[in-house]
Coordinates of N, CA and C in Angstrom, one line a residue:
X1 N -35.9 61.2 119.8 CA -34.5 61.3 120.4 C -33.5 61.1 119.2
X2 N -32.6 62.1 119.1 CA -31.6 62.0 118.0 C -30.5 61.1 118.4
X3 N -29.9 60.4 117.4 CA -28.8 59.5 117.6 C -27.5 60.2 117.2
X4 N -26.5 60.2 118.1 CA -25.2 60.8 117.9 C -24.3 59.7 117.3
X5 N -23.8 60.0 116.1 CA -22.9 59.1 115.4 C -21.4 59.4 115.7
X6 N -20.7 58.5 116.2 CA -19.3 58.7 116.6 C -18.4 58.9 115.3
X7 N -17.3 59.7 115.5 CA -16.4 59.9 114.3 C -15.9 58.6 113.7
X8 N -15.7 57.6 114.6 CA -15.2 56.3 114.0 C -16.2 55.7 113.1
X9 N -17.4 55.7 113.5 CA -18.5 55.1 112.7 C -18.7 55.8 111.4
X10 N -18.6 57.2 111.5 CA -18.7 58.0 110.3 C -17.6 57.6 109.3
X11 N -16.4 57.5 109.8 CA -15.3 57.1 108.9 C -15.5 55.8 108.3
X12 N -16.0 54.8 109.1 CA -16.2 53.5 108.6 C -17.3 53.5 107.5
X13 N -18.3 54.3 107.7 CA -19.4 54.4 106.7 C -18.9 55.1 105.4
X14 N -18.1 56.1 105.6 CA -17.5 56.7 104.4 C -16.7 55.8 103.6
X15 N -15.9 54.9 104.3 CA -15.1 53.9 103.6 C -16.0 52.9 102.8
X16 N -17.1 52.5 103.4 CA -18.0 51.6 102.7 C -18.6 52.3 101.5
X17 N -18.9 53.6 101.7 CA -19.5 54.3 100.5 C -18.5 54.4 99.4
X18 N -17.2 54.7 99.8 CA -16.2 54.8 98.7 C -16.0 53.4 98.0
X19 N -16.0 52.4 98.8 CA -15.9 51.0 98.2 C -17.0 50.7 97.2
X20 N -18.2 51.1 97.5 CA -19.3 50.9 96.6 C -19.1 51.7 95.3
X21 N -18.7 52.9 95.5 CA -18.4 53.7 94.3 C -17.3 53.2 93.5
X22 N -16.2 52.8 94.2 CA -15.0 52.2 93.5 C -15.4 51.0 92.7
X23 N -16.3 50.2 93.3 CA -16.7 49.0 92.5 C -17.4 49.3 91.2
X24 N -18.3 50.3 91.3 CA -19.0 50.8 90.0 C -18.0 51.3 89.0
X25 N -17.0 52.1 89.5 CA -16.0 52.6 88.5 C -15.2 51.5 88.0
X26 N -14.8 50.5 88.8 CA -14.0 49.4 88.3 C -14.7 48.6 87.3
X27 N -16.0 48.4 87.4 CA -16.8 47.7 86.4 C -16.8 48.5 85.1
X28 N -16.9 49.8 85.1 CA -16.9 50.6 83.9 C -15.5 50.4 83.3
X29 N -14.4 50.4 84.1 CA -13.1 50.2 83.6 C -12.9 48.9 82.9
X30 N -13.5 47.9 83.5 CA -13.4 46.6 82.8 C -14.1 46.6 81.5
X31 N -15.2 47.3 81.3 CA -15.9 47.4 80.0 C -15.0 48.2 79.1
X32 N -14.3 49.2 79.5 CA -13.4 50.0 78.7 C -12.3 49.2 78.2
X33 N -11.8 48.3 79.1 CA -10.7 47.4 78.7 C -11.1 46.4 77.6
X34 N -12.3 45.9 77.7 CA -12.9 45.0 76.7 C -13.0 45.7 75.4
X35 N -13.6 46.9 75.5 CA -13.8 47.7 74.2 C -12.5 48.2 73.6
X36 N -11.5 48.3 74.4 CA -10.2 48.8 73.9 C -9.2 47.7 73.4
X37 N -9.3 46.5 74.1 CA -8.3 45.5 73.8 C -8.9 44.1 73.4
X38 N -10.2 44.0 73.3 CA -10.7 42.6 73.0 C -11.8 42.7 71.9
X39 N -12.7 43.6 72.0 CA -13.7 43.8 71.0 C -13.2 44.9 70.1
X40 N -12.7 44.5 68.9 CA -11.9 45.5 68.1 C -12.8 46.1 67.0
X41 N -13.8 45.5 66.5 CA -14.5 46.0 65.4 C -16.0 46.2 65.6
X42 N -16.6 47.0 64.8 CA -18.0 47.2 64.8 C -18.8 45.9 64.5
X43 N -18.2 45.1 63.7 CA -18.8 43.8 63.4 C -18.9 43.0 64.6
X44 N -17.9 42.9 65.5 CA -18.0 42.2 66.7 C -19.2 42.8 67.6
X45 N -19.3 44.1 67.6 CA -20.3 44.7 68.4 C -21.7 44.4 67.9
X46 N -21.9 44.2 66.6 CA -23.2 44.1 66.0 C -23.6 42.6 65.7
X47 N -22.7 41.7 66.0 CA -23.0 40.3 65.7 C -24.2 39.8 66.4
X48 N -25.2 39.3 65.6 CA -26.5 38.8 66.1 C -26.3 37.4 66.7
X49 N -26.5 37.3 68.0 CA -26.3 36.1 68.7 C -27.3 35.0 68.3
X50 N -26.8 33.7 68.2 CA -27.6 32.6 68.0 C -27.9 31.9 69.3
X51 N -27.1 32.1 70.3 CA -27.3 31.6 71.6 C -28.3 32.4 72.4
X52 N -28.3 33.7 72.2 CA -29.2 34.6 72.9 C -29.9 35.4 71.8
X53 N -31.0 34.9 71.3 CA -31.7 35.5 70.1 C -32.0 37.0 70.3
X54 N -31.6 37.8 69.3 CA -31.8 39.2 69.4 C -30.7 40.0 70.1
X55 N -29.8 39.3 70.7 CA -28.8 39.9 71.5 C -27.5 40.2 70.8
X56 N -26.9 41.3 71.1 CA -25.5 41.6 70.5 C -24.7 42.1 71.7
X57 N -23.4 42.1 71.5 CA -22.5 42.7 72.5 C -22.8 44.2 72.7
X58 N -23.0 44.8 71.5 CA -23.3 46.3 71.6 C -24.6 46.6 72.4
X59 N -25.6 45.8 72.2 CA -26.9 46.1 72.9 C -26.7 45.9 74.4
X60 N -25.9 44.9 74.8 CA -25.6 44.7 76.3 C -24.8 45.9 76.8
X61 N -23.8 46.3 76.1 CA -23.1 47.5 76.6 C -23.9 48.7 76.7
X62 N -24.8 48.9 75.6 CA -25.6 50.1 75.6 C -26.6 50.1 76.8
X63 N -27.1 48.9 77.1 CA -28.1 48.9 78.2 C -27.4 49.2 79.6
X64 N -26.1 48.8 79.7 CA -25.4 49.2 80.9 C -25.2 50.7 81.0
X65 N -24.8 51.3 79.8 CA -24.6 52.7 79.7 C -25.8 53.5 80.1
X66 N -27.0 53.1 79.5 CA -28.2 53.8 79.7 C -28.7 53.7 81.2
X67 N -28.4 52.5 81.8 CA -28.9 52.4 83.2 C -28.1 53.3 84.1
X68 N -26.7 53.3 83.9 CA -25.9 54.2 84.7 C -26.3 55.7 84.4
X69 N -26.6 56.0 83.2 CA -27.0 57.4 82.8 C -28.3 57.7 83.6
X70 N -29.3 56.8 83.6 CA -30.5 57.1 84.3 C -30.3 57.3 85.8
X71 N -29.3 56.6 86.4 CA -28.9 56.8 87.8 C -28.3 58.2 88.0
X72 N -27.4 58.6 87.1 CA -26.6 59.8 87.3 C -27.4 61.1 87.0
X73 N -28.4 61.0 86.1 CA -29.1 62.1 85.6 C -29.8 62.9 86.7
X74 N -30.6 62.3 87.6 CA -31.2 63.1 88.6 C -30.2 63.7 89.6
X75 N -29.1 63.0 89.8 CA -28.1 63.5 90.8 C -27.5 64.7 90.2
X76 N -27.3 64.8 88.9 CA -26.7 65.9 88.3 C -27.7 67.1 88.3
X77 N -28.9 66.8 88.1 CA -30.0 67.9 88.1 C -30.3 68.4 89.5
X78 N -29.9 67.7 90.5 CA -30.2 68.1 91.9 C -29.1 69.0 92.5
X79 N -28.1 69.3 91.7 CA -27.0 70.2 92.2 C -27.6 71.5 92.6
X80 N -27.3 72.0 93.8 CA -27.8 73.3 94.3 C -29.2 73.3 94.8
X81 N -29.9 72.1 94.8 CA -31.3 72.1 95.2 C -31.5 71.4 96.5
X82 N -30.4 71.3 97.3 CA -30.5 70.7 98.6 C -30.7 69.2 98.5
X83 N -31.5 68.7 99.5 CA -31.7 67.2 99.6 C -33.2 66.9 99.4
X84 N -33.8 67.5 98.4 CA -35.1 67.2 98.0 C -35.2 65.7 97.5
X85 N -36.3 65.1 97.5 CA -36.5 63.7 97.1 C -36.3 63.7 95.6
X86 N -35.4 62.8 95.2 CA -35.1 62.6 93.8 C -36.0 61.5 93.2
X87 N -36.2 61.6 91.8 CA -36.9 60.6 91.1 C -36.0 59.9 90.1
X88 N -35.9 58.6 90.2 CA -35.1 57.8 89.2 C -36.0 56.9 88.4
X89 N -35.8 56.9 87.1 CA -36.7 56.1 86.3 C -35.8 55.4 85.2
X90 N -35.6 54.1 85.3 CA -34.8 53.4 84.3 C -35.6 53.1 83.1
X91 N -36.9 53.3 83.1 CA -37.8 53.0 82.0 C -38.1 54.2 81.1
X92 N -37.5 55.3 81.4 CA -37.7 56.6 80.6 C -37.4 56.3 79.1
X93 N -38.2 56.9 78.3 CA -38.0 56.8 76.8 C -36.7 57.5 76.4
X94 N -35.9 56.8 75.7 CA -34.6 57.4 75.2 C -34.6 57.8 73.8
X95 N -33.9 58.8 73.3 CA -33.9 59.2 71.9 C -33.3 58.2 71.0
X96 N -33.5 58.4 69.7 CA -32.9 57.5 68.7 C -31.4 57.7 68.6
X97 N -30.9 58.7 69.2 CA -29.4 58.9 69.2 C -28.7 57.8 70.0
X98 N -29.4 57.0 70.7 CA -28.8 55.9 71.4 C -28.3 54.8 70.5
X99 N -28.9 54.7 69.3 CA -28.6 53.6 68.4 C -27.1 53.4 68.1
X100 N -26.3 54.4 67.9 CA -24.9 54.2 67.6 C -24.1 53.5 68.7
X101 N -24.6 53.6 70.0 CA -23.9 53.0 71.1 C -23.8 51.5 70.9
X102 N -24.7 50.9 70.3 CA -24.7 49.4 70.1 C -24.1 49.0 68.7
X103 N -23.7 50.0 67.9 CA -23.2 49.7 66.6 C -21.8 50.2 66.3
X104 N -21.3 51.1 67.1 CA -20.0 51.6 66.9 C -19.1 51.5 68.2
X105 N -17.9 50.8 68.0 CA -17.0 50.7 69.1 C -16.6 52.0 69.7
X106 N -16.3 52.9 68.8 CA -15.9 54.3 69.2 C -16.9 55.0 70.0
X107 N -18.2 55.0 69.5 CA -19.3 55.7 70.2 C -19.6 55.0 71.5
X108 N -19.5 53.7 71.5 CA -19.8 52.9 72.8 C -18.7 53.2 73.8
X109 N -17.5 53.2 73.4 CA -16.4 53.5 74.3 C -16.4 54.9 74.8
X110 N -16.8 55.9 74.0 CA -16.8 57.3 74.4 C -18.0 57.4 75.4
X111 N -19.1 56.8 75.2 CA -20.2 56.9 76.1 C -19.8 56.3 77.5
X112 N -19.1 55.1 77.4 CA -18.7 54.5 78.7 C -17.7 55.4 79.4
X113 N -16.8 56.1 78.7 CA -15.9 57.0 79.3 C -16.6 58.2 80.0
X114 N -17.7 58.6 79.4 CA -18.5 59.7 80.0 C -19.1 59.2 81.3
X115 N -19.6 58.0 81.3 CA -20.2 57.5 82.5 C -19.1 57.4 83.6
X116 N -17.9 57.0 83.3 CA -16.8 56.9 84.3 C -16.5 58.3 84.8
X117 N -16.4 59.2 83.9 CA -16.0 60.6 84.3 C -17.1 61.2 85.3
X118 N -18.3 60.9 84.9 CA -19.4 61.4 85.7 C -19.5 60.8 87.1
X119 N -19.2 59.5 87.2 CA -19.1 58.8 88.5 C -18.0 59.4 89.3
X120 N -16.8 59.6 88.7 CA -15.7 60.1 89.4 C -16.0 61.5 90.0
X121 N -16.5 62.4 89.1 CA -16.8 63.7 89.6 C -17.9 63.8 90.7
X122 N -18.9 62.9 90.6 CA -19.9 62.8 91.6 C -19.3 62.4 92.9
X123 N -18.4 61.4 92.9 CA -17.8 61.0 94.1 C -16.9 62.0 94.7
X124 N -16.1 62.7 93.9 CA -15.1 63.7 94.4 C -15.9 64.9 95.0
X125 N -17.0 65.2 94.4 CA -17.8 66.3 94.9 C -18.3 66.1 96.4
X126 N -18.7 64.8 96.6 CA -19.2 64.5 98.0 C -18.1 64.1 98.9
X127 N -17.0 63.6 98.4 CA -15.9 63.3 99.3 C -15.3 64.6 99.8
X128 N -15.4 65.7 99.0 CA -14.9 67.0 99.5 C -15.6 67.5 100.7
X129 N -16.9 67.1 100.8 CA -17.8 67.5 101.9 C -17.4 66.8 103.2
X130 N -16.8 65.7 103.1 CA -16.4 64.9 104.3 C -15.4 65.7 105.2
X131 N -14.4 66.3 104.5 CA -13.4 67.1 105.3 C -14.0 68.3 105.9
X132 N -15.1 68.9 105.3 CA -15.7 70.1 105.8 C -16.5 69.8 107.0
X133 N -17.4 68.7 106.9 CA -18.3 68.4 108.0 C -17.6 67.8 109.2
X134 N -16.4 67.2 108.9 CA -15.6 66.6 110.0 C -14.7 67.6 110.8
X135 N -14.7 68.9 110.3 CA -13.9 69.9 110.9 C -14.5 70.4 112.2
X136 N -13.7 70.6 113.3 CA -14.3 71.1 114.6 C -15.0 72.4 114.4
X137 N -16.1 72.5 115.0 CA -16.9 73.8 115.0 C -17.7 74.0 113.8
X138 N -17.7 73.1 112.8 CA -18.5 73.2 111.6 C -19.9 72.7 111.9
X139 N -21.0 73.5 111.8 CA -22.3 73.0 112.0 C -22.8 72.2 110.8
X140 N -23.9 71.5 111.1 CA -24.5 70.8 110.0 C -24.8 69.4 110.4
X141 N -25.7 68.7 109.6 CA -26.1 67.3 109.9 C -25.1 66.4 109.2
X142 N -24.2 65.7 109.9 CA -23.2 64.9 109.2 C -23.9 63.8 108.5
X143 N -25.1 63.4 108.9 CA -25.8 62.3 108.2 C -26.1 62.7 106.8
X144 N -26.1 64.0 106.5 CA -26.5 64.5 105.2 C -25.3 65.0 104.4
X145 N -24.1 64.7 104.9 CA -22.9 65.3 104.2 C -22.0 64.1 103.9
X146 N -21.1 64.4 102.9 CA -20.1 63.5 102.5 C -20.7 62.4 101.6
X147 N -19.9 61.5 101.2 CA -20.4 60.4 100.2 C -21.3 59.5 100.9
X148 N -21.0 59.2 102.2 CA -21.9 58.2 102.9 C -23.3 58.8 103.1
X149 N -23.4 60.1 103.4 CA -24.7 60.8 103.5 C -25.4 60.8 102.1
X150 N -24.7 61.0 101.0 CA -25.3 60.9 99.7 C -25.8 59.5 99.4
X151 N -25.1 58.5 99.8 CA -25.5 57.1 99.6 C -26.8 56.8 100.3
X152 N -27.0 57.5 101.5 CA -28.3 57.3 102.3 C -29.4 58.1 101.7
X153 N -29.2 59.0 100.9 CA -30.2 59.9 100.4 C -31.3 59.1 99.7
X154 N -32.6 59.4 100.1 CA -33.7 58.7 99.6 C -34.1 59.2 98.2
X155 N -34.6 58.2 97.4 CA -35.0 58.5 96.1 C -36.4 57.8 95.9
X156 N -37.1 58.4 94.9 CA -38.4 57.8 94.6 C -38.2 57.1 93.3
X157 N -38.3 55.7 93.3 CA -38.1 54.9 92.1 C -39.4 54.8 91.4
X158 N -39.3 55.0 90.1 CA -40.5 54.9 89.2 C -40.3 53.8 88.3
X159 N -41.2 52.9 88.1 CA -41.1 51.8 87.2 C -42.4 51.6 86.5
X160 N -42.3 51.1 85.2 CA -43.5 50.8 84.4 C -43.6 49.3 84.3
X161 N -44.8 48.7 84.8 CA -44.9 47.3 84.9 C -46.0 46.5 84.2
X162 N -46.8 47.1 83.3 CA -46.7 48.4 82.6 C -47.4 49.5 83.4
X163 N -48.1 49.2 84.5 CA -48.7 50.3 85.2 C -47.6 51.0 86.0
X164 N -47.8 52.3 86.2 CA -46.7 53.1 86.9 C -46.6 52.7 88.4
X165 N -45.5 52.4 88.8 CA -45.2 52.0 90.2 C -44.2 53.0 90.8
X166 N -44.4 53.4 92.1 CA -43.4 54.2 92.8 C -43.1 53.6 94.1
X167 N -41.8 53.6 94.4 CA -41.3 52.9 95.6 C -40.1 53.7 96.1
X168 N -39.9 53.6 97.4 CA -38.7 54.3 98.1 C -37.5 53.4 97.9
X169 N -36.4 54.1 97.7 CA -35.1 53.5 97.7 C -34.1 54.5 98.1
X170 N -32.8 54.2 97.9 CA -31.7 55.1 98.3 C -30.7 55.2 97.2
X171 N -29.9 56.2 97.2 CA -28.9 56.4 96.1 C -27.9 55.2 96.2
X172 N -27.5 54.8 97.4 CA -26.6 53.7 97.5 C -27.1 52.4 97.0
X173 N -28.4 52.2 97.3 CA -29.1 50.9 96.8 C -29.2 50.9 95.3
X174 N -29.4 52.1 94.7 CA -29.5 52.1 93.2 C -28.2 52.0 92.6
X175 N -27.1 52.5 93.2 CA -25.8 52.3 92.6 C -25.4 50.9 92.7
X176 N -25.8 50.2 93.8 CA -25.5 48.8 93.9 C -26.3 48.0 92.8
X177 N -27.5 48.4 92.6 CA -28.3 47.8 91.5 C -27.7 47.9 90.1
X178 N -27.2 49.2 89.8 CA -26.5 49.4 88.6 C -25.3 48.5 88.4
X179 N -24.6 48.3 89.5 CA -23.4 47.5 89.4 C -23.7 46.0 89.2
X180 N -24.7 45.5 89.9 CA -25.1 44.1 89.7 C -25.7 43.9 88.3
X181 N -26.5 44.9 87.9 CA -27.1 44.9 86.6 C -26.0 44.8 85.5
X182 N -24.9 45.6 85.7 CA -23.8 45.6 84.7 C -23.2 44.2 84.7
X183 N -22.9 43.6 85.8 CA -22.3 42.3 85.9 C -23.1 41.3 85.1
X184 N -24.4 41.4 85.3 CA -25.4 40.5 84.6 C -25.3 40.6 83.1
X185 N -25.2 41.8 82.6 CA -25.1 42.0 81.1 C -23.7 41.6 80.6
X186 N -22.7 41.9 81.5 CA -21.3 41.5 81.1 C -21.2 40.0 80.9
X187 N -21.9 39.3 81.8 CA -21.9 37.8 81.8 C -22.5 37.3 80.5
X188 N -23.6 37.9 80.1 CA -24.3 37.5 78.8 C -23.5 37.9 77.6
X189 N -22.9 39.1 77.6 CA -22.1 39.4 76.4 C -20.9 38.6 76.3
X190 N -20.4 38.1 77.5 CA -19.2 37.2 77.5 C -19.5 35.9 76.7
X191 N -20.7 35.4 76.8 CA -21.1 34.2 76.1 C -21.0 34.4 74.6
X192 N -21.5 35.6 74.2 CA -21.5 35.9 72.7 C -20.0 36.1 72.3
X193 N -19.2 36.8 73.0 CA -17.9 37.1 72.6 C -17.0 35.9 72.6
X194 N -17.1 35.0 73.6 CA -16.2 33.9 73.7 C -16.7 32.7 72.9
X195 N -18.0 32.3 73.0 CA -18.5 31.1 72.5 C -19.0 31.3 71.0
X196 N -19.2 32.5 70.6 CA -19.7 32.7 69.2 C -18.6 33.4 68.3
X197 N -17.9 34.3 68.9 CA -16.9 35.0 68.2 C -15.4 34.6 68.4
X198 N -15.3 33.7 69.4 CA -13.9 33.2 69.7 C -13.0 34.2 70.3
X199 N -13.5 35.3 71.0 CA -12.7 36.3 71.5 C -12.2 35.9 72.9
X200 N -11.0 36.4 73.3 CA -10.4 36.2 74.6 C -10.9 37.4 75.5
X201 N -11.5 37.0 76.7 CA -11.9 38.1 77.6 C -11.2 37.7 79.0
X202 N -11.0 38.8 79.8 CA -10.4 38.5 81.1 C -11.4 37.6 81.9
X203 N -10.8 36.7 82.7 CA -11.6 35.6 83.3 C -12.6 36.2 84.4
X204 N -12.2 37.4 84.9 CA -13.1 38.0 86.0 C -14.2 38.8 85.4
X205 N -14.1 39.1 84.1 CA -15.1 39.9 83.4 C -16.5 39.2 83.5
X206 N -17.5 39.9 84.0 CA -18.8 39.3 84.1 C -19.0 38.4 85.3
X207 N -18.1 38.5 86.3 CA -18.2 37.7 87.5 C -18.5 38.6 88.7
X208 N -19.5 38.2 89.6 CA -19.8 39.0 90.7 C -18.7 39.0 91.8
X209 N -18.6 40.1 92.5 CA -17.5 40.2 93.5 C -17.6 39.1 94.6
X210 N -18.8 38.7 95.0 CA -18.9 37.6 96.0 C -18.4 36.3 95.4
X211 N -18.6 36.1 94.1 CA -18.0 34.9 93.5 C -16.5 34.9 93.5
X212 N -15.9 36.1 93.1 CA -14.5 36.2 93.1 C -13.9 36.0 94.5
X213 N -14.6 36.5 95.6 CA -14.1 36.2 96.9 C -14.2 34.7 97.3
X214 N -15.3 34.1 96.9 CA -15.5 32.7 97.2 C -14.4 31.8 96.5
X215 N -14.0 32.2 95.3 CA -13.0 31.4 94.6 C -11.7 31.3 95.3
X216 N -11.3 32.4 95.9 CA -10.0 32.5 96.6 C -8.8 32.5 95.6
X217 N -7.6 32.6 96.2 CA -6.4 32.7 95.4 C -6.0 31.5 94.6
X218 N -6.4 30.3 95.1 CA -6.0 29.1 94.4 C -6.9 28.6 93.3
X219 N -7.9 29.4 93.0 CA -8.9 29.0 92.0 C -8.3 29.1 90.6
X220 N -8.6 28.0 89.8 CA -8.1 28.0 88.5 C -9.3 28.0 87.5
X221 N -9.3 28.9 86.5 CA -10.5 28.9 85.6 C -10.6 27.7 84.7
X222 N -11.8 27.3 84.4 CA -12.0 26.1 83.5 C -11.6 26.6 82.1
X223 N -11.3 25.6 81.3 CA -11.1 25.9 79.8 C -12.4 26.2 79.2
X224 N -12.5 27.4 78.6 CA -13.8 27.8 78.0 C -13.8 27.2 76.5
X225 N -14.8 26.4 76.2 CA -14.9 25.9 74.9 C -15.4 27.0 74.0
X226 N -14.5 27.2 73.0 CA -14.7 28.4 72.1 C -15.8 28.1 71.0
X227 N -15.9 26.9 70.6 CA -16.9 26.6 69.5 C -18.1 25.9 70.1
X228 N -19.2 26.5 69.8 CA -20.5 26.0 70.3 C -21.4 25.7 69.1
X229 N -21.8 24.5 68.9 CA -22.7 24.2 67.8 C -24.1 24.5 68.1
X230 N -24.7 25.4 67.3 CA -26.1 25.8 67.6 C -27.0 25.0 66.7
X231 N -27.9 24.2 67.3 CA -28.9 23.4 66.5 C -30.2 24.1 66.4
X232 N -30.7 24.2 65.2 CA -32.0 24.8 64.9 C -33.1 23.8 64.8
X233 N -34.2 24.1 65.3 CA -35.3 23.1 65.3 C -35.9 23.0 63.9
X234 N -36.3 21.8 63.5 CA -36.9 21.5 62.2 C -38.4 21.6 62.3
X235 N -38.9 21.9 63.5 CA -40.4 21.9 63.6 C -41.0 23.2 63.0

């Protein structure tokens, strides 16, 4: 038995889909702000962390870029191919051309801008379908149209653990993963920027949306101690 979805519930679902995409875009915007107004030099980007061995601000930004790229790539390649099952793989081997992303503020910022533009275009393409499928007399499966339908689209997730694993997910679930993954890396690079380099970053940068809601309007940020003494073991 098929389920008939009311116009009101379709609108509500499309609103939630837009909010999910808007969150992802706002996270990329926050990274662009940091790269444009706070992390000014390639030296900042390449600084080898003592608090997080092997980590740099640039590597964390690069990882966010590559994860969103892996999310967007199969969506771009699926244009004109209907709703066949997509494959997403965050572990795919990437070329050596990725290296400048972690070493050059200009290259990192440009790559982040490309991710933003691709997210916006992807959203606009599917939002345009919402007005078509909601028009009277237009045939088609509304569950497969518009941004909400695209968020429900099933994908085949491939992971190397190191054995190859395959599992079912959805486009919306993976976009949410990319967003939470970005917040996680923003939080870590914040530690390097603030506590090792003494840079000023927006207080909400690297903070989960649920935490921001929990804090409320009256919340006041603690004073971040800029200088951290790193002790090395004598053993």
